[in-house]
Coordinates of C-alpha atoms and ligand atoms in Angstrom, one line a residue:
X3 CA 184.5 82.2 144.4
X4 CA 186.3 80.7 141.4
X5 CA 189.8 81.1 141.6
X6 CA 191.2 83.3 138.5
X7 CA 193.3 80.2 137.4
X8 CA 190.1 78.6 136.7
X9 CA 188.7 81.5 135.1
X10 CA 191.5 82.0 132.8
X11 CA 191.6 78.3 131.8
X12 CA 187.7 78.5 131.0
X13 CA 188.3 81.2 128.6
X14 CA 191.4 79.8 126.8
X15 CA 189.4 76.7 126.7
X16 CA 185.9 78.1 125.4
X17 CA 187.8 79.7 122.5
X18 CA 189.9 76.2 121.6
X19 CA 186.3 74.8 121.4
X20 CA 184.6 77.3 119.3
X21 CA 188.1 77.1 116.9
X22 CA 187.9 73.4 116.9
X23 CA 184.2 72.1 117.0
X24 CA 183.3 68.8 117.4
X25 CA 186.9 67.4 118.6
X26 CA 186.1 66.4 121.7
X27 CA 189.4 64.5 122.6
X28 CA 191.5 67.3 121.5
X29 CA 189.3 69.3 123.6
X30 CA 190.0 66.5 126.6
X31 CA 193.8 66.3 125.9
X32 CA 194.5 70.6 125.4
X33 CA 192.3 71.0 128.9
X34 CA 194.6 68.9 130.8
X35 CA 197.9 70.4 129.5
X36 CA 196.2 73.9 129.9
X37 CA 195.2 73.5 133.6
X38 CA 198.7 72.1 134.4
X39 CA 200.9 75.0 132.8
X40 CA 198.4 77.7 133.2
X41 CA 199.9 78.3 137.1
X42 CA 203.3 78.1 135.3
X43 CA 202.8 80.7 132.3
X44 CA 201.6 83.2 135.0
X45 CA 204.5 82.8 137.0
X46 CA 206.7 82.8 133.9
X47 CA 205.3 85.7 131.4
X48 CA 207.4 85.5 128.8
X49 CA 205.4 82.6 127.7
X50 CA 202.4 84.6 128.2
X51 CA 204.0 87.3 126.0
X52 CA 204.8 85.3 123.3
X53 CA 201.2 83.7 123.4
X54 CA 202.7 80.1 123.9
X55 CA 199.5 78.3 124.7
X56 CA 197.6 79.8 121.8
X57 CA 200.1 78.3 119.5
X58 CA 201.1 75.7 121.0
X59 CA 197.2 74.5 120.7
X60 CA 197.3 75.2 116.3
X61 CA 199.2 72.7 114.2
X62 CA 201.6 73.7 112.1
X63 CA 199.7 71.8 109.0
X64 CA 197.0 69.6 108.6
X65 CA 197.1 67.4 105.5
X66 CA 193.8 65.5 104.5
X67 CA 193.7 63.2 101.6
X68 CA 191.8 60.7 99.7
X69 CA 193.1 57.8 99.7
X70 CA 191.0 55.3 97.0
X71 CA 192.1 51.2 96.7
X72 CA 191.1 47.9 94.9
X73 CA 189.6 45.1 97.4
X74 CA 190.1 41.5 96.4
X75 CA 187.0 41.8 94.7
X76 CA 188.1 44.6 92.4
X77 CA 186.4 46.8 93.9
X78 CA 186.8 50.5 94.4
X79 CA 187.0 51.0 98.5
X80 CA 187.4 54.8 99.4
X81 CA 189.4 56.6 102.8
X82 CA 190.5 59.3 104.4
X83 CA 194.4 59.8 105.4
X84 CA 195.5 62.4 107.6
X85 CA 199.1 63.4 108.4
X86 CA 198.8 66.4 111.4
X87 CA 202.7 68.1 112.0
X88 CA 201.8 70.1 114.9
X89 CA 205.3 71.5 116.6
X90 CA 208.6 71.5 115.0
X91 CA 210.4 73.7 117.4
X92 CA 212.7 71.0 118.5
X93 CA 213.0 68.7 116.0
X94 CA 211.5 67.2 112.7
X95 CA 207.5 65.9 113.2
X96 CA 207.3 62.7 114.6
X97 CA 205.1 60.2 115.6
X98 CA 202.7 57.3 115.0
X99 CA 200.3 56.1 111.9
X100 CA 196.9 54.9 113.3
X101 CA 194.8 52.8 111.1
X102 CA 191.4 52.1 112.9
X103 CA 187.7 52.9 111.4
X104 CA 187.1 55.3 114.8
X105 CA 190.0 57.5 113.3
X106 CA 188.7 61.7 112.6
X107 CA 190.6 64.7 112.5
X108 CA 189.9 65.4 116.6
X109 CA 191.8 62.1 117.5
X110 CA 194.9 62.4 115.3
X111 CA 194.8 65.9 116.9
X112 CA 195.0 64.8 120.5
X113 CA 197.4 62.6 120.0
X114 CA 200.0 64.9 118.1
X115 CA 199.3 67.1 120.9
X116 CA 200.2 64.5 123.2
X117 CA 203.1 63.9 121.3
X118 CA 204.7 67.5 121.2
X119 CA 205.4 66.8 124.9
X120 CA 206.0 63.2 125.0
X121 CA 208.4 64.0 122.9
X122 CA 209.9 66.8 124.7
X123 CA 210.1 64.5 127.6
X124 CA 212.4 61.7 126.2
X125 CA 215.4 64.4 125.7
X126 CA 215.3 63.4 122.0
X127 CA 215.3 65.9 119.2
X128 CA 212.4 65.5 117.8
X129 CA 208.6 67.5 117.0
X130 CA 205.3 66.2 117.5
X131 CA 203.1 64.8 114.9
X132 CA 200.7 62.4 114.4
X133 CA 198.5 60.5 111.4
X134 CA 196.6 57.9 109.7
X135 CA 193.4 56.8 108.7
X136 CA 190.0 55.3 109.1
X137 CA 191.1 52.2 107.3
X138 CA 190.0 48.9 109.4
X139 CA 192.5 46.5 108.6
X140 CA 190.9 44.0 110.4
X141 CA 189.4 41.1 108.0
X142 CA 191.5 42.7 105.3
X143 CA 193.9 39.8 103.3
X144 CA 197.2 41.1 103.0
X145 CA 196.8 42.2 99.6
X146 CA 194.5 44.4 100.6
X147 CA 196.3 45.9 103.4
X148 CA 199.4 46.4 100.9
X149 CA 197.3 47.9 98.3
X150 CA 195.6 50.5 100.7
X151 CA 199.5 51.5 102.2
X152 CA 200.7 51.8 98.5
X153 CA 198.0 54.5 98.0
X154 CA 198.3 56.2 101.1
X155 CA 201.6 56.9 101.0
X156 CA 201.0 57.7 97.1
X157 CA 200.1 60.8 98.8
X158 CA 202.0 60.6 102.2
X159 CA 205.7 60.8 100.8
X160 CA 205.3 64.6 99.5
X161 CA 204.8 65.5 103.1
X162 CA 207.4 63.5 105.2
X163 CA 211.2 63.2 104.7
X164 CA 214.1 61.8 107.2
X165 CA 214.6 65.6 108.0
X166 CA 210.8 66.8 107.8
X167 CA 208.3 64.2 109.2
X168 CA 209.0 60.2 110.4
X169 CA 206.4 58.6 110.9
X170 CA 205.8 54.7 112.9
X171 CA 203.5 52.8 113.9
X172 CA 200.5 52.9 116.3
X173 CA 197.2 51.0 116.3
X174 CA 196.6 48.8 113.5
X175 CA 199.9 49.8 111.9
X176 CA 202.9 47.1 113.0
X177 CA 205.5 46.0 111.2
X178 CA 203.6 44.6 108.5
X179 CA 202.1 47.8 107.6
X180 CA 205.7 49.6 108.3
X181 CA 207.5 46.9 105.3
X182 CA 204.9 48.1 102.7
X183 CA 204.9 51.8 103.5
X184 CA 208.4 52.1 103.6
X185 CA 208.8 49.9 100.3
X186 CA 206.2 51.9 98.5
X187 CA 207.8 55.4 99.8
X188 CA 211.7 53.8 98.8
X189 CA 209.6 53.5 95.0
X190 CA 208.8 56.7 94.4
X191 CA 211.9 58.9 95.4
X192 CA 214.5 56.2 94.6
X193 CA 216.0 56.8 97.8
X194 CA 217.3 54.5 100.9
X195 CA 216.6 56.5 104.4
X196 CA 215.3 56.5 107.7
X197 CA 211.8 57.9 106.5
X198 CA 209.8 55.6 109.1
X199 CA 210.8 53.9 112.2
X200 CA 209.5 50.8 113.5
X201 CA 211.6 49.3 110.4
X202 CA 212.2 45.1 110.3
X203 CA 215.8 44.6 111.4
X204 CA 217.2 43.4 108.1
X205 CA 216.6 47.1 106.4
X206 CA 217.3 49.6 109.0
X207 CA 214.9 49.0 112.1
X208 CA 216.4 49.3 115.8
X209 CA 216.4 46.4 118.1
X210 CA 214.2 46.3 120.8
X211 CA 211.7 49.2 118.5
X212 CA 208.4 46.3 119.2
X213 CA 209.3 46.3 123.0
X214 CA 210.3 49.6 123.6
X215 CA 206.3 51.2 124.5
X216 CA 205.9 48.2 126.7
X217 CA 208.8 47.6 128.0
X218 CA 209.1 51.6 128.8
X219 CA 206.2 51.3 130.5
X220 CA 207.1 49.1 133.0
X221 CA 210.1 50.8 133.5
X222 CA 208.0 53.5 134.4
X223 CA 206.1 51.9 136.9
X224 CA 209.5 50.3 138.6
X225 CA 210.7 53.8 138.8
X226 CA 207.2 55.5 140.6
X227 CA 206.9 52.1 143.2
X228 CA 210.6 52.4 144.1
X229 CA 209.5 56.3 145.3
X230 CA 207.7 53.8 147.8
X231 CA 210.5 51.8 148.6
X232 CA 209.3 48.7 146.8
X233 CA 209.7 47.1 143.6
X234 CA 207.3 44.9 141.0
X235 CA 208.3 41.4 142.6
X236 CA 205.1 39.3 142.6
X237 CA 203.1 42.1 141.9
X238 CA 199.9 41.5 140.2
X239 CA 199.1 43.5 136.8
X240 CA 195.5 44.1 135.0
X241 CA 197.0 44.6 131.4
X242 CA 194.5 45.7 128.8
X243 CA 194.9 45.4 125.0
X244 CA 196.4 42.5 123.4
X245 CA 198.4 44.2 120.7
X246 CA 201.9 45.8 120.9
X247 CA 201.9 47.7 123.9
X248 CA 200.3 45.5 125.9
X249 CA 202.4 41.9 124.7
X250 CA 205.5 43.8 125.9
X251 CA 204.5 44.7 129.0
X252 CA 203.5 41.8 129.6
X253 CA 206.5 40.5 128.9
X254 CA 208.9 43.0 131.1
X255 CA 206.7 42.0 133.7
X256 CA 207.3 38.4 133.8
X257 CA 211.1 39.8 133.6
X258 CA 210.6 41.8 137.0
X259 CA 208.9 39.2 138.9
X260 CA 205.2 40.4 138.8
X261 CA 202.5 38.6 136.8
X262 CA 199.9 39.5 134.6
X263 CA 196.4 38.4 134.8
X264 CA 194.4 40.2 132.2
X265 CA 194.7 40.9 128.7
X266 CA 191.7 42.2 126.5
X267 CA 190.5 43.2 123.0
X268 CA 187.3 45.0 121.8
X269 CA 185.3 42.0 122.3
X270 CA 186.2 41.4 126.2
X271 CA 188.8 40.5 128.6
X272 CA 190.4 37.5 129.7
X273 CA 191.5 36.7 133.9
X274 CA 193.8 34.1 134.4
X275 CA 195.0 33.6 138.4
X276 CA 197.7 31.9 137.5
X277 CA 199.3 34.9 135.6
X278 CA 200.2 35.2 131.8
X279 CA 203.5 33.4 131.6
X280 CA 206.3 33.1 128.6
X281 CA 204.4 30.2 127.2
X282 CA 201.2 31.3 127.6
X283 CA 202.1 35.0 125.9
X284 CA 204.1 33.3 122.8
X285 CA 200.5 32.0 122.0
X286 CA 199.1 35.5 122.4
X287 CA 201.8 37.0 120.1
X288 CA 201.3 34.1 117.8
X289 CA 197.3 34.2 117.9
X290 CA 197.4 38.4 117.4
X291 CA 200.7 39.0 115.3
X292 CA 200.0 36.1 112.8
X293 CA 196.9 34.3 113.0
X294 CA 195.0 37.9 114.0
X295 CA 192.3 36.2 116.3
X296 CA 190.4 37.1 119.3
X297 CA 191.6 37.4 122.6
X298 CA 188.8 34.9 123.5
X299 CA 190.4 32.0 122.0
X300 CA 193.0 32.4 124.9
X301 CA 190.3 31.7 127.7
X302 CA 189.1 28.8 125.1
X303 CA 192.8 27.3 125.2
X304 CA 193.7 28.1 129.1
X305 CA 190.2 26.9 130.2
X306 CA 189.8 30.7 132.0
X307 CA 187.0 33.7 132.7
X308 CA 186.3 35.3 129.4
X309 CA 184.4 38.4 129.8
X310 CA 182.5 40.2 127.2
X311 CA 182.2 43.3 126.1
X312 CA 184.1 44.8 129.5
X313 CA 187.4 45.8 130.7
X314 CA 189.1 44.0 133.1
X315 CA 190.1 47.2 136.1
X316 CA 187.3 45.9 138.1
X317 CA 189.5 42.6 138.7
X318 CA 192.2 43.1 141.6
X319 CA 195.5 44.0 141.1
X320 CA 198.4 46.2 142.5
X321 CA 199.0 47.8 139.1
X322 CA 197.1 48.9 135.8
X323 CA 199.0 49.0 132.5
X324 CA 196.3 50.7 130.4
X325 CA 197.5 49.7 126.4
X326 CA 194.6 49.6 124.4
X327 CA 192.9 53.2 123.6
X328 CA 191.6 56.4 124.8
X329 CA 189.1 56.8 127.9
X330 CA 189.2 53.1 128.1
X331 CA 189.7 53.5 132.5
X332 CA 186.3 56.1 133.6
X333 CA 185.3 57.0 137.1
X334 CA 183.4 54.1 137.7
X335 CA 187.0 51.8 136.5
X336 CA 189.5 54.2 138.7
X337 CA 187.0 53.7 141.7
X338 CA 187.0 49.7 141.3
X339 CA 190.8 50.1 140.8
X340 CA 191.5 52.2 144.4
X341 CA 188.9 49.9 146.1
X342 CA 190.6 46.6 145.4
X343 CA 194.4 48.3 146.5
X344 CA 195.7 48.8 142.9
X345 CA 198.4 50.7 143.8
X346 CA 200.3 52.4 140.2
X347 CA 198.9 52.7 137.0
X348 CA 201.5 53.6 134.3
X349 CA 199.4 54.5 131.1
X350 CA 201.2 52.3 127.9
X351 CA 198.2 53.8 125.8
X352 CA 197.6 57.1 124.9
X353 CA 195.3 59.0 127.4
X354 CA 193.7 55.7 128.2
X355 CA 191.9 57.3 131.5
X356 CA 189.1 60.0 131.4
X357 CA 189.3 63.4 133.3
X358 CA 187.2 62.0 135.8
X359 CA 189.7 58.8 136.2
X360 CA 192.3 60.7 136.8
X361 CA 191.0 62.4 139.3
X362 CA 190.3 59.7 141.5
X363 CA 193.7 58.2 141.3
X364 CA 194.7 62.0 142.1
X365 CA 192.8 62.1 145.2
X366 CA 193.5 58.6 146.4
X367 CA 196.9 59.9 145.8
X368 CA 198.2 56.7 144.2
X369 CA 201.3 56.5 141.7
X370 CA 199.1 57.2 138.2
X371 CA 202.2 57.9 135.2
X372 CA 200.2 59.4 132.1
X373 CA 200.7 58.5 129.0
X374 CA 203.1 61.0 127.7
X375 CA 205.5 60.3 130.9
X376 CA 204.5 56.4 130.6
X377 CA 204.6 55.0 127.2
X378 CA 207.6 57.3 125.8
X379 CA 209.6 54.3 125.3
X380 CA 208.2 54.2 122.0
X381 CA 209.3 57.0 120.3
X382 CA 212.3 57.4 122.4
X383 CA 213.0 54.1 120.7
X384 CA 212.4 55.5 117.5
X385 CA 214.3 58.3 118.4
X386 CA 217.5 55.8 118.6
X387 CA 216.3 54.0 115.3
X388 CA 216.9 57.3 113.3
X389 CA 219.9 57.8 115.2
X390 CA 221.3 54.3 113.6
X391 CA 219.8 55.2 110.2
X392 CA 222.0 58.7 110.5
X393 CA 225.1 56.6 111.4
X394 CA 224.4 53.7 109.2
X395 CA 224.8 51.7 112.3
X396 CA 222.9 49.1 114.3
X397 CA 223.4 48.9 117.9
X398 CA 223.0 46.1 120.2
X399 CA 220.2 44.5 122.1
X400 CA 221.5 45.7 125.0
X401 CA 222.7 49.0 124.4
X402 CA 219.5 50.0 122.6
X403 CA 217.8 48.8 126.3
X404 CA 220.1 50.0 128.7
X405 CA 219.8 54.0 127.0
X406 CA 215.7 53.3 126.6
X407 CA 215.8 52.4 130.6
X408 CA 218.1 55.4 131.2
X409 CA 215.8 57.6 129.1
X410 CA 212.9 56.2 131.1
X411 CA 214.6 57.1 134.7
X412 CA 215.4 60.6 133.0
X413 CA 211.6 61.0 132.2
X414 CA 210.7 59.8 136.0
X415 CA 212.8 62.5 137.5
X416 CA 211.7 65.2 135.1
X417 CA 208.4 64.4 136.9
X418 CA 209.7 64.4 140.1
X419 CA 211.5 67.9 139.9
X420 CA 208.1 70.0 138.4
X421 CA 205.1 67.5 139.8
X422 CA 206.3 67.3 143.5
X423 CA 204.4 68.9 145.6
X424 CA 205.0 70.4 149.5
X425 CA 203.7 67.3 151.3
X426 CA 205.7 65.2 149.0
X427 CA 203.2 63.9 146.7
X428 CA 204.4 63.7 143.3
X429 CA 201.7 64.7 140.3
X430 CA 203.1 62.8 137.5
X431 CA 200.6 65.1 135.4
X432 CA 201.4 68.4 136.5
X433 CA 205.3 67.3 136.5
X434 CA 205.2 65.8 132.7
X435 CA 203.1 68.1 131.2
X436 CA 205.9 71.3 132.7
X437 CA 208.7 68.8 131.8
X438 CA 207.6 68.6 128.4
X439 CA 206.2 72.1 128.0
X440 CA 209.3 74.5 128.9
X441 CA 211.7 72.8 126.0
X442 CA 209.2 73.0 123.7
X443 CA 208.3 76.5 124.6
X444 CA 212.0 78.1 124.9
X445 CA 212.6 76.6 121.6
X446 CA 209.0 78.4 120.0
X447 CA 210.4 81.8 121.4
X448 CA 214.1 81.5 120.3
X449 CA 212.6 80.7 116.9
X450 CA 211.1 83.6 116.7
X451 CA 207.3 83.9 115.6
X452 CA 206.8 81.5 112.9
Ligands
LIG529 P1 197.8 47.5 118.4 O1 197.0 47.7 117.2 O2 198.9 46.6 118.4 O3 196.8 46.9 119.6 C1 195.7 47.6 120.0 C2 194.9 46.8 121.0 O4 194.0 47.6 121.7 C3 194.2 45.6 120.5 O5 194.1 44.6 121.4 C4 192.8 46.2 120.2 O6 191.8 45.3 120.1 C5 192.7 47.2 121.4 N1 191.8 48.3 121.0 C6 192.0 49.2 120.0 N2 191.0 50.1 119.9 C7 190.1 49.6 120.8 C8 188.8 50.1 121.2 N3 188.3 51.2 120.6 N4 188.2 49.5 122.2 C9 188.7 48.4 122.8 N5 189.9 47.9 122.5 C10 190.6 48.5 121.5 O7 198.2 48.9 119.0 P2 199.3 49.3 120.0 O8 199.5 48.2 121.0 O9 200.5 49.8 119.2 O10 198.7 50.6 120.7 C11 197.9 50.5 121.9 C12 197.9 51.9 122.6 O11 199.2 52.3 122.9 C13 197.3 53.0 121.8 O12 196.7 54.0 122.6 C14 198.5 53.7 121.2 O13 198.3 55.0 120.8 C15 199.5 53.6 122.3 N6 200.9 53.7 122.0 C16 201.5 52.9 121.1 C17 202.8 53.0 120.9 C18 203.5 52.0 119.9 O14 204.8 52.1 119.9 N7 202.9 51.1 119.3 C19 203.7 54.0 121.5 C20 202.9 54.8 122.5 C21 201.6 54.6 122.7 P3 191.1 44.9 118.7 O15 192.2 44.1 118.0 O16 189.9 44.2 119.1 O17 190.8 46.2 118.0
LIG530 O1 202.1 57.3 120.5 C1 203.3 57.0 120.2 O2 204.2 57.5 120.9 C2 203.6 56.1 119.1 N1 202.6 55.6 118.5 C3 205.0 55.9 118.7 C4 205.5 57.0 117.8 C5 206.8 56.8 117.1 O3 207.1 57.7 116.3 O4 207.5 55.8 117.4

């Protein structure tokens, strides 16, 4: 017999669909937060009551916008922007700008879903939001990638504010893309503030902003091994991706002792034995950041195995730092992963592993940190860049670092207290997604119903 949970989850769920057709990773990212705090909301009706779920599921505002630009050519290129503020109960919307041809209304909605409670989690007062658009910036001259920012945030600005909505960055949007949003936005209200984080260091950005997803993330993995007793010395780590996230992590790694052996792009993945050391990842950050190559012209350089058109989890490791995209790690991934004694996986990207994934790391009962838990470094990073903006202010390397670890531990333990189970097994799912919820949801019913 289905158990009433189950029942109850099924409903909520088959209306979310019918409300919101066709968005299939909203779908995927409401389902999981849903089964997690469904137990909870029974136990706790007041958030039944005040019909928490059901609202916490509807954004506050969607904005969608054209946003038409001049190619080198002169000619006229058309996209769509997007800006989703989903939940302001505990702070202004905030969150990432995601420029990548895949982008549609159901993504940018699972990930300011995500962000609501990755949010929540870092302690930080801030909402959850999310945007961008199907731009590809990739083969683009930097005239072009100027021009299109200029007209997106032609329209952007009337709908984010230091107080209202920050956005950052998040694929395809780095600090290039940051510089000519922020000078475009700075143009048309003739005004100096912390509108966007992510900001280069000589006009308002935070140190340690580029590490802080990576960096967090590895954090986040020291934290769930020592729970074991151990710690990342000369541990070996599949990285994927080859852009932000995944350069950083990289980096903390070498830091900690471990090494990485894989880093990959949408063309393939590269294995190197001998690990991905400082040297070797300055020419990654030079061949990505700068020249914008292929992660191929690594295993042409270091003389290694260059895979196409795969990821690399079916190489052996003892942990997985997913920091490319979404459903990147399926069944068939998570299985390889157990099989060769991968140990941890701490999710930089943004639900990087399918439903199916993460149930296999659930049953093998390994250490598996999602991505709201995992890669919160970023934002909480942000977090402490609009803090400095506030103060007019810049902190230190090492202050900025020492309060993203501490956030990072805080995150951990909120995990701890509401994903431990009787036998001692901690669900980092079930913990973060509770973690983040019951802020979030206190906040929505103090407010009132608005
Ligand atoms: P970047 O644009 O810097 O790098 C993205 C990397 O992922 C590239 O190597 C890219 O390869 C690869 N990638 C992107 N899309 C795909 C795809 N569909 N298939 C295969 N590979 C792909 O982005 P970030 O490093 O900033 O972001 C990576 C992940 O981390 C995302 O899930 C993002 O949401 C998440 N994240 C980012 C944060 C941040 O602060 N930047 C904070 C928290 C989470 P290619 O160049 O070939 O496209
Ligand atoms: O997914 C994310 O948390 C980000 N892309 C970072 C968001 C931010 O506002 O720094």
């Amino acid at each position: 017999m289905e158990n009433v949970l189950d029942v109850k989850v099924g409903v909520f769920m088959s209306k979310l669909i019918a409300k919101n057709p066709g968005e299939s990773e909203f779908h995927q990212a409401a389902k999981e937060v849903v089964e997690s705090i469904m137990p909870f909301v029974e136990e706790n009706p007041k958030y039944k009551h005040a019909r928490i779920l059901e609202r916490i599921t509807e954004p506050e505002r969607v904005i969608m916008f054209r946003v038409p630009w001049l190619d080198d050519k002169g000619e006229i290129q058309v996209n769509r922007g997007f800006r989703i503020e989903m939940n302001s109960a505990i702070g202004p919307y905030k969150g990432g700008l995601r420029f990548h041809p895949t982008v549609n209304l159901g993504i940018l909605k699972f990930l300011a879903f995500e962000q609501v409670f990755k949010n929540s989690l870092t302690t930080l007062p801030m909402g959850g939001g999310k945007g961008g658009s199907d731009f590809d910036p990739k083969g683009k001259s930097d005239n072009e990638v100027m021009r299109f920012c200029q007209s997106f945030m032609n329209e952007l600005y009337r709908h984010i504010g230091g107080d209202t909505d920050i956005p950052a960055g998040d694929i395809g949007v780095g600090g290039r893309e940051i510089g000519f949003l922020f000078g475009q936005y700075k143009k048309i209200k003739n005004e100096f503030t912390g509108v966007l984080t992510g900001k280069g260091l000589e006009w308002g950005g935070s140190l340690i902003r580029p590490e802080a997803t990576g960096y967090g993330a590895v954090y986040f993995a020291e934290e769930m091994i020592k729970t074991k007793g151990d710690d990342l010395k000369g541990k070996i780590a599949a990285v994927s991706g080859s852009g932000n996230v995944a350069q950083y992590s990289v980096e903390k790694i070498n830091q900690l002792g471990g090494k990485a052996v894989t880093l990959s792009d949408s063309g393939g993945y590269i294995y190197d034995p001998d690990g991905i050391d400082n040297e070797k990842l300055a020419y990654v950050m030079e061949l990505k950041n700068i020249k914008r190559g292929r992660i191929k012209e690594y295993a042409d350089k270091y003389k290694v195995k260059y895979v196409e058109g795969e990821r690399p989890w079916k190489e052996k490791c003892d942990i997985a730092l997913p920091s490319a995209t979404q459903n990147e790690i399926n069944e068939e991934d998570a299985e390889a992963l157990v099989k060769n004694g991968c140990v941890a996986v701490s999710e930089g990207a943004n639900m990087p592993s399918t439903p199916e994934a993460v149930e296999v790391f659930l049953k093998a009962k390994i250490l598996f940190g999602p991505g709201k838990a995992a890669n919160a470094g970023g934002v909480a990073v942000s977090g402490l860049e609009m803090t400095q903006n506030s103060m007019r202010l810049p902190w230190s390397r090492e202050e900025v670092d020492n309060r993203l670890r501490m956030i990072m531990t805080n995150i951990h333990e909120t995990c701890v207290k509401y994903g431990k189970d009787k036998s001692g097994f901690i669900n980092y799912v079930i913990g973060a997604n509770i973690g983040g919820f019951i802020k979030v949801a206190d906040a929505m019913i103090a407010q009132g119903v608005v």
